XYZ file of C-alpha atoms in Angstrom:
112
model
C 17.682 19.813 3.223
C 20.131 20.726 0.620
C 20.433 19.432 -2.699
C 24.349 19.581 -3.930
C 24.012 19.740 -7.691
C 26.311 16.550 -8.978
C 29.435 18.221 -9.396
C 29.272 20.249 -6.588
C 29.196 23.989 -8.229
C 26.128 24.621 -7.203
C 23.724 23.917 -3.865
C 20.414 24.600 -3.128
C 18.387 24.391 0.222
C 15.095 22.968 0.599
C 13.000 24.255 3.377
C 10.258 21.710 3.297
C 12.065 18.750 4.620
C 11.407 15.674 2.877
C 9.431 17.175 0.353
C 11.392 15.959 -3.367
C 8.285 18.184 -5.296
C 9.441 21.169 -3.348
C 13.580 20.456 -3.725
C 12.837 20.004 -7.288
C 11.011 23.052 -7.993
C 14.153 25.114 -6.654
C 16.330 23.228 -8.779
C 14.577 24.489 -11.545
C 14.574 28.123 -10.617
C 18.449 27.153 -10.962
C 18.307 26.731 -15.000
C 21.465 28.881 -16.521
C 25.135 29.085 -16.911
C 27.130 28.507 -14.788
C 30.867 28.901 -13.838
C 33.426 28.108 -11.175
C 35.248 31.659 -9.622
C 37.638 29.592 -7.748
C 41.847 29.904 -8.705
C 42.604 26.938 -7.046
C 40.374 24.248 -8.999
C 40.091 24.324 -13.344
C 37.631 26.689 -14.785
C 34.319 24.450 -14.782
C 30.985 25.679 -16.570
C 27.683 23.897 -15.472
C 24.408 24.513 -17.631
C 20.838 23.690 -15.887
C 18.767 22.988 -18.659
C 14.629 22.453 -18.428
C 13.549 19.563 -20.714
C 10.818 17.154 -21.081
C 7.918 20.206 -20.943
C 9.712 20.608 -17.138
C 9.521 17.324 -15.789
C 13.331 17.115 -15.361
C 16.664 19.405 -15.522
C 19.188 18.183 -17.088
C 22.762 19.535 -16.417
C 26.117 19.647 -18.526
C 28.993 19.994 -16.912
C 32.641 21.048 -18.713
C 35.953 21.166 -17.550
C 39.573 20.813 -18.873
C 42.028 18.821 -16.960
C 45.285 18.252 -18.081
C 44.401 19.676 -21.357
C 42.067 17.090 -22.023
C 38.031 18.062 -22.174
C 36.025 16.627 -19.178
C 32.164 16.753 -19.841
C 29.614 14.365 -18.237
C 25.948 14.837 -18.129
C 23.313 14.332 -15.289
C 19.107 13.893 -15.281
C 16.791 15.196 -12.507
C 13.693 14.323 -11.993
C 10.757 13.339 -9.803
C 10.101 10.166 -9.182
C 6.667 10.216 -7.309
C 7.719 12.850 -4.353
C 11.529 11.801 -4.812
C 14.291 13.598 -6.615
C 16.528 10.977 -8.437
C 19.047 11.078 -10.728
C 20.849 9.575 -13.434
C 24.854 10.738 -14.214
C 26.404 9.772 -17.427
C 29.659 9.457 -16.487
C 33.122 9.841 -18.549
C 34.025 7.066 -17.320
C 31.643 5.069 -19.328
C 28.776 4.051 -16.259
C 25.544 5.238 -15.498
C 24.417 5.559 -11.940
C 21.061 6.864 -10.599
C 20.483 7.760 -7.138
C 17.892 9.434 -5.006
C 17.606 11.604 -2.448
C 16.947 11.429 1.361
C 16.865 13.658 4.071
C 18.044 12.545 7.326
C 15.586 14.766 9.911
C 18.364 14.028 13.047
C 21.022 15.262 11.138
C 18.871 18.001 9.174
C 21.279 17.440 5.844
C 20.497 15.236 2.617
C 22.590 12.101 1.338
C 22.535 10.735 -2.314
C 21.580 6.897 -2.048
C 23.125 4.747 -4.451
């Protein structure tokens, strides 16, 4: 299983398939700064942040695009023995999804 941080900077893969309390810890051995080294996308920074005495990572992502700042912010965190999240987006909603891994195709989805 993989987990594809939102905005797609970052991935991470999860060995125990299935297992959200495993996927999650990883996650959090992600916590830092982050930045895009790509030239053909805008300079992005992602920071993995550990909150809530470590029940859940949240991330902040920044961008410009067209010389306008882009920044959006996204929750992990365990619900039970899923990973779920919650993205607050620019554009003013709020979905939360969680995570499944598909053992056939041996790759995770986000479920709306």
């Amino acid at each position: 299983m993989t987990i594809l941080v939102w905005h797609g900077i970052l991935s991470i893969p999860n060995f125990a398939a299935g297992n959200g309390v495993d996927a999650f810890e990883k996650l959090k051995a992600l916590v830092g700064h982050w930045e895009t080294d790509k030239t053909n996308m805008n300079k992005a920074t992602l920071d993995l942040e550990l909150t809530s005495g470590g029940t859940a990572v949240l991330e902040k992502f920044h961008m410009v695009e067209n010389g306008k700042p882009v920044e959006m912010t996204t929750l992990y965190y365990l619900d039970g023995d899923q990973v779920k999240l919650t993205h607050y987006c620019m554009a003013g909603n709020q979905p939360t999804m969680k995570g499944s891994y598909a053992r056939r195709r041996r790759r995770s989805r986000s479920i709306w």
